[in-house]
Amino acid sequence: WLSYIKNLGIKKLIKLIQKYETLENIYKLSKDKLMETSGISETIANNMIDKKVRNNVDNALKYMKQNNINVISVFDDDYPQMLKEIYAPPICLYIKGNLQLLKMQNISLIGCRKCSQYGKKTAYYFSYNLSKAGFNIVSGLARGIDSYSHIGCLAAKGKTIAVMGSGLDNIYPKENEQLVNEIIKQNGAIITQYPLGTKPEKNNFPARNRIISGLSKAVLVIEARAKSGTLITVDFALEQGKDVFAVPGNINSANSVGTNELIKQGAIPVCNYKDILDNI
């Protein structure tokens, strides 16, 4: 229910809980009572009591039961501690697959969608070998580097987590539906903070990126352009105190401008997977 309420962040929710103690008590509140709490605007209160929103929740629960989708809240023991410690952690996570992976030894592999052959091979190489070394691979299921990171992990018989910027009933991009099936089949997981019915809107992806870095011990950037969305994940990783690794690239390639710049700024350059193991 709470995940369907737009602009209700963790800080506002904590204020409500401090005042009313349980989520059940909050669920039963009137609009006027809700608005007595600082930060709860009329728009948020209207959404919280909206019957349409509550019907969506009922329909979502039926879909989740039929499709083996779980939901965990920030108050649950199953919620990963590392994610609780980031700025504005998601109130809840929807997950299909292996819930235990969220608390295990994870590393993120990220990069641009329009990657080069060099990028594809490099993503596959690092993912495959880091999986063999005992890491679960976290990435964003996008085209390009993300996809090859998941594929390399699967080839190594490892476990991978795909973090989505949409609801779990809206796999994006569509061509990765088979990849999602393989991830689940191999005891991996797909997760999102977004409720069922959420489409893959552009604004969702920066928020998704903080989860990718938040679940991981470190972040490895394979390829990134000068103003790549990949660099948003790097910013989150640095904010969260995570190590950032980057693969050096051809100085004449647009896809390597971002990674080479990261190295100049202090990211740890890596030329093989053992460089990462040595640092971690």
PDB file of N, CA and C in Angstrom, residues 245 272-280:
ATOM      1  N   PHE A 245      35.658   0.837  -8.894  1.00  0.00           N
ATOM      2  CA  PHE A 245      36.677   0.346  -9.824  1.00  0.00           C
ATOM      3  C   PHE A 245      36.267   0.754 -11.238  1.00  0.00           C
ATOM      4  N   ASN A 272      42.280  -6.798 -14.730  1.00  0.00           N
ATOM      5  CA  ASN A 272      41.767  -8.171 -14.651  1.00  0.00           C
ATOM      6  C   ASN A 272      41.047  -8.346 -13.314  1.00  0.00           C
ATOM      7  N   TYR A 273      40.299  -9.427 -13.199  1.00  0.00           N
ATOM      8  CA  TYR A 273      39.424  -9.598 -12.019  1.00  0.00           C
ATOM      9  C   TYR A 273      40.233  -9.725 -10.723  1.00  0.00           C
ATOM     10  N   LYS A 274      41.486 -10.199 -10.818  1.00  0.00           N
ATOM     11  CA  LYS A 274      42.310 -10.362  -9.612  1.00  0.00           C
ATOM     12  C   LYS A 274      42.650  -9.008  -8.982  1.00  0.00           C
ATOM     13  N   ASP A 275      42.675  -7.954  -9.801  1.00  0.00           N
ATOM     14  CA  ASP A 275      42.913  -6.606  -9.250  1.00  0.00           C
ATOM     15  C   ASP A 275      41.820  -6.245  -8.255  1.00  0.00           C
ATOM     16  N   ILE A 276      40.588  -6.675  -8.546  1.00  0.00           N
ATOM     17  CA  ILE A 276      39.460  -6.392  -7.651  1.00  0.00           C
ATOM     18  C   ILE A 276      39.572  -7.234  -6.394  1.00  0.00           C
ATOM     19  N   LEU A 277      39.866  -8.514  -6.549  1.00  0.00           N
ATOM     20  CA  LEU A 277      40.002  -9.406  -5.386  1.00  0.00           C
ATOM     21  C   LEU A 277      41.099  -8.911  -4.455  1.00  0.00           C
ATOM     22  N   ASP A 278      42.195  -8.423  -5.011  1.00  0.00           N
ATOM     23  CA  ASP A 278      43.316  -7.905  -4.203  1.00  0.00           C
ATOM     24  C   ASP A 278      42.889  -6.708  -3.365  1.00  0.00           C
ATOM     25  N   ASN A 279      42.015  -5.871  -3.924  1.00  0.00           N
ATOM     26  CA  ASN A 279      41.575  -4.658  -3.226  1.00  0.00           C
ATOM     27  C   ASN A 279      40.468  -4.926  -2.214  1.00  0.00           C
ATOM     28  N   ILE A 280      39.599  -5.885  -2.540  1.00  0.00           N
ATOM     29  CA  ILE A 280      38.468  -6.164  -1.640  1.00  0.00           C
ATOM     30  C   ILE A 280      38.870  -7.167  -0.559  1.00  0.00           C
TER      31      ILE A 280
END
